[in-house]
Amino acid sequence: MDFIRYAEASAALLNADLADPDALVAHLADRSWLHASVTPGDVAALQEFQVELRPVFEASEAGEVPVVVSHLNDLLALHPVTPMISDHDPSHLHMHVANRSASVAELLIGESLMGLATLVCDLGATRLGVCHASSCDNVFVDTSPNQSRRYCSDRCSSRANVAAYRARQKAAAS
Ligand SMILES: [Zn+2]
Ligand SMILES: [Zn+2]
């Protein structure tokens, strides 16, 4: 499995507006084979998971490594995964993090936690962050070489740059 991709999917899941099953289907736009399985129960479970997961990103942002580790371990225990070797492409056997009977929520939660756990083990526990732009609380995975990412998106980054520029101009004028 591609753990960076799953870790990034985890951030996207936390940032997603999952108000109802339609919103969850929209979030899964590129995984159409899951759409028919989406239930209101998945929406409720994922909303709860969003609340459980946010402190992991906040602790990582704050550099609190033991908190990241213990919180992720608690979530892994709370949401056990049942991995499976998939042969949907017989020439490329690979692992799926959930078996075929898993609900959409169980699948997304399993991918999310395995992605984050692997990321933490391979790249360290301080690679998750919360956007520094005011009025944005989106989270992100920082895969930049010098760990310098501060914003969830280019949009937030340029908005913050414009705000900083205006503040400097205002300070210079007064
Ligand atoms: Zn597969
Ligand atoms: Zn942002």
PDB file of C-alpha atoms and ligand atoms in Angstrom:
ATOM      1  CA  MET A   1       0.000   0.000   0.000  1.00  0.00           C
ATOM      2  CA  ASP A   2       1.056   3.552  -0.704  1.00  0.00           C
ATOM      3  CA  PHE A   3       1.162   4.955   2.821  1.00  0.00           C
ATOM      4  CA  ILE A   4       1.785   8.589   1.825  1.00  0.00           C
ATOM      5  CA  ARG A   5      -1.306   8.486  -0.352  1.00  0.00           C
ATOM      6  CA  TYR A   6      -3.351   6.966   2.498  1.00  0.00           C
ATOM      7  CA  ALA A   7      -2.015   9.527   4.979  1.00  0.00           C
ATOM      8  CA  GLU A   8      -2.981  12.317   2.588  1.00  0.00           C
ATOM      9  CA  ALA A   9      -6.395  10.698   2.145  1.00  0.00           C
ATOM     10  CA  SER A  10      -6.663  10.799   5.930  1.00  0.00           C
ATOM     11  CA  ALA A  11      -6.136  14.579   5.945  1.00  0.00           C
ATOM     12  CA  ALA A  12      -8.673  14.926   3.118  1.00  0.00           C
ATOM     13  CA  LEU A  13     -11.146  12.818   5.094  1.00  0.00           C
ATOM     14  CA  LEU A  14     -10.723  15.047   8.147  1.00  0.00           C
ATOM     15  CA  ASN A  15     -11.165  18.185   5.999  1.00  0.00           C
ATOM     16  CA  ALA A  16     -14.204  16.843   4.177  1.00  0.00           C
ATOM     17  CA  ASP A  17     -17.654  18.218   4.858  1.00  0.00           C
ATOM     18  CA  LEU A  18     -19.547  14.969   5.504  1.00  0.00           C
ATOM     19  CA  ALA A  19     -23.019  16.298   6.242  1.00  0.00           C
ATOM     20  CA  ASP A  20     -24.982  13.433   4.674  1.00  0.00           C
ATOM     21  CA  PRO A  21     -24.594  10.363   2.407  1.00  0.00           C
ATOM     22  CA  ASP A  22     -24.553  12.580  -0.723  1.00  0.00           C
ATOM     23  CA  ALA A  23     -21.611  14.515   0.691  1.00  0.00           C
ATOM     24  CA  LEU A  24     -19.765  11.252   1.418  1.00  0.00           C
ATOM     25  CA  VAL A  25     -20.424  10.052  -2.134  1.00  0.00           C
ATOM     26  CA  ALA A  26     -19.035  13.386  -3.409  1.00  0.00           C
ATOM     27  CA  HIS A  27     -15.945  12.910  -1.222  1.00  0.00           C
ATOM     28  CA  LEU A  28     -15.506   9.473  -2.850  1.00  0.00           C
ATOM     29  CA  ALA A  29     -15.815  10.915  -6.378  1.00  0.00           C
ATOM     30  CA  ASP A  30     -12.862   8.893  -7.687  1.00  0.00           C
ATOM     31  CA  ARG A  31     -13.973   5.619  -6.062  1.00  0.00           C
ATOM     32  CA  SER A  32     -17.335   5.088  -7.743  1.00  0.00           C
ATOM     33  CA  TRP A  33     -17.413   1.379  -6.881  1.00  0.00           C
ATOM     34  CA  LEU A  34     -18.027   2.348  -3.221  1.00  0.00           C
ATOM     35  CA  HIS A  35     -20.970   4.687  -3.876  1.00  0.00           C
ATOM     36  CA  ALA A  36     -23.734   2.056  -3.728  1.00  0.00           C
ATOM     37  CA  SER A  37     -22.483   0.887  -0.290  1.00  0.00           C
ATOM     38  CA  VAL A  38     -22.628   4.304   1.423  1.00  0.00           C
ATOM     39  CA  THR A  39     -25.161   4.404   4.304  1.00  0.00           C
ATOM     40  CA  PRO A  40     -26.203   7.043   6.866  1.00  0.00           C
ATOM     41  CA  GLY A  41     -24.369   4.870   9.428  1.00  0.00           C
ATOM     42  CA  ASP A  42     -21.112   5.438   7.533  1.00  0.00           C
ATOM     43  CA  VAL A  43     -21.673   9.190   7.686  1.00  0.00           C
ATOM     44  CA  ALA A  44     -22.248   9.081  11.460  1.00  0.00           C
ATOM     45  CA  ALA A  45     -19.203   6.842  12.039  1.00  0.00           C
ATOM     46  CA  LEU A  46     -16.966   9.078   9.925  1.00  0.00           C
ATOM     47  CA  GLN A  47     -18.167  12.269  11.604  1.00  0.00           C
ATOM     48  CA  GLU A  48     -17.239  10.688  14.935  1.00  0.00           C
ATOM     49  CA  PHE A  49     -13.873   9.610  13.520  1.00  0.00           C
ATOM     50  CA  GLN A  50     -13.157  13.180  12.369  1.00  0.00           C
ATOM     51  CA  VAL A  51     -13.537  14.317  15.977  1.00  0.00           C
ATOM     52  CA  GLU A  52     -11.292  11.483  17.227  1.00  0.00           C
ATOM     53  CA  LEU A  53      -8.605  12.102  14.615  1.00  0.00           C
ATOM     54  CA  ARG A  54      -8.138  15.885  14.828  1.00  0.00           C
ATOM     55  CA  PRO A  55      -6.089  15.756  18.081  1.00  0.00           C
ATOM     56  CA  VAL A  56      -3.490  13.585  16.278  1.00  0.00           C
ATOM     57  CA  PHE A  57      -2.852  16.367  13.751  1.00  0.00           C
ATOM     58  CA  GLU A  58      -2.870  19.022  16.497  1.00  0.00           C
ATOM     59  CA  ALA A  59      -0.365  17.087  18.623  1.00  0.00           C
ATOM     60  CA  SER A  60       1.888  16.562  15.601  1.00  0.00           C
ATOM     61  CA  GLU A  61       1.689  20.273  14.756  1.00  0.00           C
ATOM     62  CA  ALA A  62       2.754  21.025  18.345  1.00  0.00           C
ATOM     63  CA  GLY A  63       5.643  18.545  18.141  1.00  0.00           C
ATOM     64  CA  GLU A  64       4.185  16.361  20.894  1.00  0.00           C
ATOM     65  CA  VAL A  65       5.516  13.022  19.634  1.00  0.00           C
ATOM     66  CA  PRO A  66       4.398  10.822  22.588  1.00  0.00           C
ATOM     67  CA  VAL A  67       0.849  12.225  22.289  1.00  0.00           C
ATOM     68  CA  VAL A  68       0.736  11.483  18.548  1.00  0.00           C
ATOM     69  CA  VAL A  69       1.912   7.927  19.167  1.00  0.00           C
ATOM     70  CA  SER A  70      -0.407   7.153  22.069  1.00  0.00           C
ATOM     71  CA  HIS A  71      -3.421   8.736  20.383  1.00  0.00           C
ATOM     72  CA  LEU A  72      -2.851   6.821  17.155  1.00  0.00           C
ATOM     73  CA  ASN A  73      -2.359   3.607  19.118  1.00  0.00           C
ATOM     74  CA  ASP A  74      -5.646   4.218  20.956  1.00  0.00           C
ATOM     75  CA  LEU A  75      -7.429   4.750  17.627  1.00  0.00           C
ATOM     76  CA  LEU A  76      -5.849   1.621  16.114  1.00  0.00           C
ATOM     77  CA  ALA A  77      -7.137  -0.380  19.091  1.00  0.00           C
ATOM     78  CA  LEU A  78     -10.572   1.226  18.795  1.00  0.00           C
ATOM     79  CA  HIS A  79     -10.786   0.555  15.040  1.00  0.00           C
ATOM     80  CA  PRO A  80      -9.033  -2.770  14.410  1.00  0.00           C
ATOM     81  CA  VAL A  81      -8.222  -3.445  10.756  1.00  0.00           C
ATOM     82  CA  THR A  82      -8.564  -6.797   9.003  1.00  0.00           C
ATOM     83  CA  PRO A  83      -5.999  -6.712   6.202  1.00  0.00           C
ATOM     84  CA  MET A  84      -6.443  -8.863   3.137  1.00  0.00           C
ATOM     85  CA  ILE A  85      -4.279  -9.835   0.172  1.00  0.00           C
ATOM     86  CA  SER A  86      -6.197  -8.654  -2.862  1.00  0.00           C
ATOM     87  CA  ASP A  87      -6.055 -10.428  -6.220  1.00  0.00           C
ATOM     88  CA  HIS A  88      -8.311  -8.106  -8.196  1.00  0.00           C
ATOM     89  CA  ASP A  89      -5.226  -7.585 -10.343  1.00  0.00           C
ATOM     90  CA  PRO A  90      -3.644 -11.085 -10.407  1.00  0.00           C
ATOM     91  CA  SER A  91      -0.355  -9.781 -11.804  1.00  0.00           C
ATOM     92  CA  HIS A  92       0.012  -7.419  -8.845  1.00  0.00           C
ATOM     93  CA  LEU A  93      -0.980  -9.017  -5.544  1.00  0.00           C
ATOM     94  CA  HIS A  94      -1.198  -6.338  -2.871  1.00  0.00           C
ATOM     95  CA  MET A  95      -2.612  -5.581   0.554  1.00  0.00           C
ATOM     96  CA  HIS A  96      -5.967  -3.991   1.208  1.00  0.00           C
ATOM     97  CA  VAL A  97      -6.515  -2.691   4.734  1.00  0.00           C
ATOM     98  CA  ALA A  98     -10.055  -4.065   5.044  1.00  0.00           C
ATOM     99  CA  ASN A  99     -11.808  -7.218   3.891  1.00  0.00           C
ATOM    100  CA  ARG A 100     -14.761  -7.281   1.532  1.00  0.00           C
ATOM    101  CA  SER A 101     -17.391  -7.246   4.273  1.00  0.00           C
ATOM    102  CA  ALA A 102     -16.094  -3.973   5.753  1.00  0.00           C
ATOM    103  CA  SER A 103     -18.396  -0.962   5.655  1.00  0.00           C
ATOM    104  CA  VAL A 104     -17.326   2.143   3.762  1.00  0.00           C
ATOM    105  CA  ALA A 105     -16.579   3.854   7.090  1.00  0.00           C
ATOM    106  CA  GLU A 106     -14.483   0.904   8.328  1.00  0.00           C
ATOM    107  CA  LEU A 107     -12.554   0.910   5.052  1.00  0.00           C
ATOM    108  CA  LEU A 108     -11.813   4.654   5.132  1.00  0.00           C
ATOM    109  CA  ILE A 109     -10.951   4.625   8.839  1.00  0.00           C
ATOM    110  CA  GLY A 110      -8.641   1.605   8.348  1.00  0.00           C
ATOM    111  CA  GLU A 111      -6.848   3.225   5.402  1.00  0.00           C
ATOM    112  CA  SER A 112      -6.557   6.454   7.313  1.00  0.00           C
ATOM    113  CA  LEU A 113      -5.051   4.922  10.462  1.00  0.00           C
ATOM    114  CA  MET A 114      -2.688   2.563   8.625  1.00  0.00           C
ATOM    115  CA  GLY A 115      -1.556   5.459   6.422  1.00  0.00           C
ATOM    116  CA  LEU A 116      -0.854   7.696   9.410  1.00  0.00           C
ATOM    117  CA  ALA A 117       0.774   4.924  11.483  1.00  0.00           C
ATOM    118  CA  THR A 118       3.120   4.026   8.613  1.00  0.00           C
ATOM    119  CA  LEU A 119       3.891   7.672   7.924  1.00  0.00           C
ATOM    120  CA  VAL A 120       4.775   8.246  11.578  1.00  0.00           C
ATOM    121  CA  CYS A 121       7.061   5.181  11.642  1.00  0.00           C
ATOM    122  CA  ASP A 122       8.778   5.991   8.333  1.00  0.00           C
ATOM    123  CA  LEU A 123       9.024   9.806   8.340  1.00  0.00           C
ATOM    124  CA  GLY A 124       8.493  10.714  12.009  1.00  0.00           C
ATOM    125  CA  ALA A 125       5.575  11.909  14.122  1.00  0.00           C
ATOM    126  CA  THR A 126       5.799  15.630  13.328  1.00  0.00           C
ATOM    127  CA  ARG A 127       4.728  15.482   9.683  1.00  0.00           C
ATOM    128  CA  LEU A 128       1.080  16.404  10.301  1.00  0.00           C
ATOM    129  CA  GLY A 129      -0.108  19.957  10.597  1.00  0.00           C
ATOM    130  CA  VAL A 130      -3.029  22.353  10.934  1.00  0.00           C
ATOM    131  CA  CYS A 131      -3.303  25.244   8.459  1.00  0.00           C
ATOM    132  CA  HIS A 132      -1.787  28.496   9.755  1.00  0.00           C
ATOM    133  CA  ALA A 133      -4.151  30.711   7.749  1.00  0.00           C
ATOM    134  CA  SER A 134      -6.614  32.571   9.919  1.00  0.00           C
ATOM    135  CA  SER A 135     -10.157  31.236   9.593  1.00  0.00           C
ATOM    136  CA  CYS A 136      -8.945  27.892   8.203  1.00  0.00           C
ATOM    137  CA  ASP A 137      -8.659  24.774  10.357  1.00  0.00           C
ATOM    138  CA  ASN A 138      -7.879  22.278   7.606  1.00  0.00           C
ATOM    139  CA  VAL A 139      -5.170  19.726   8.297  1.00  0.00           C
ATOM    140  CA  PHE A 140      -2.390  18.502   5.991  1.00  0.00           C
ATOM    141  CA  VAL A 141       0.477  16.033   5.647  1.00  0.00           C
ATOM    142  CA  ASP A 142       3.862  17.721   5.258  1.00  0.00           C
ATOM    143  CA  THR A 143       6.032  15.722   2.868  1.00  0.00           C
ATOM    144  CA  SER A 144       8.305  18.651   1.999  1.00  0.00           C
ATOM    145  CA  PRO A 145      12.021  17.787   2.394  1.00  0.00           C
ATOM    146  CA  ASN A 146      12.701  20.487   5.010  1.00  0.00           C
ATOM    147  CA  GLN A 147       9.304  20.120   6.726  1.00  0.00           C
ATOM    148  CA  SER A 148       8.370  23.713   6.011  1.00  0.00           C
ATOM    149  CA  ARG A 149       4.721  23.387   5.054  1.00  0.00           C
ATOM    150  CA  ARG A 150       2.395  25.734   6.956  1.00  0.00           C
ATOM    151  CA  TYR A 151      -0.777  25.907   4.868  1.00  0.00           C
ATOM    152  CA  CYS A 152      -3.356  23.375   3.741  1.00  0.00           C
ATOM    153  CA  SER A 153      -3.432  24.672   0.169  1.00  0.00           C
ATOM    154  CA  ASP A 154      -1.915  27.147  -2.289  1.00  0.00           C
ATOM    155  CA  ARG A 155      -5.069  29.182  -1.827  1.00  0.00           C
ATOM    156  CA  CYS A 156      -4.481  29.601   1.928  1.00  0.00           C
ATOM    157  CA  SER A 157      -0.773  30.246   1.363  1.00  0.00           C
ATOM    158  CA  SER A 158      -1.354  33.095  -1.104  1.00  0.00           C
ATOM    159  CA  ARG A 159      -4.187  34.514   1.024  1.00  0.00           C
ATOM    160  CA  ALA A 160      -1.805  34.627   4.016  1.00  0.00           C
ATOM    161  CA  ASN A 161       0.937  36.219   1.890  1.00  0.00           C
ATOM    162  CA  VAL A 162      -1.437  38.952   0.731  1.00  0.00           C
ATOM    163  CA  ALA A 163      -2.559  39.578   4.316  1.00  0.00           C
ATOM    164  CA  ALA A 164       1.051  39.808   5.518  1.00  0.00           C
ATOM    165  CA  TYR A 165       1.916  42.196   2.669  1.00  0.00           C
ATOM    166  CA  ARG A 166      -1.044  44.442   3.500  1.00  0.00           C
ATOM    167  CA  ALA A 167      -0.078  44.422   7.171  1.00  0.00           C
ATOM    168  CA  ARG A 168       3.495  45.484   6.305  1.00  0.00           C
ATOM    169  CA  GLN A 169       2.210  48.287   4.065  1.00  0.00           C
ATOM    170  CA  LYS A 170      -0.143  49.486   6.770  1.00  0.00           C
ATOM    171  CA  ALA A 171       2.674  49.440   9.330  1.00  0.00           C
ATOM    172  CA  ALA A 172       4.972  51.359   6.943  1.00  0.00           C
ATOM    173  CA  ALA A 173       2.274  53.975   6.243  1.00  0.00           C
ATOM    174  CA  SER A 174       1.533  54.711   9.884  1.00  0.00           C
TER     175      SER A 174
HETATM  176 ZN    ZN B   1      -6.358  -2.960  -4.784  1.00  0.00          ZN
HETATM  177 ZN    ZN B   2      -6.026  26.424   4.931  1.00  0.00          ZN
END
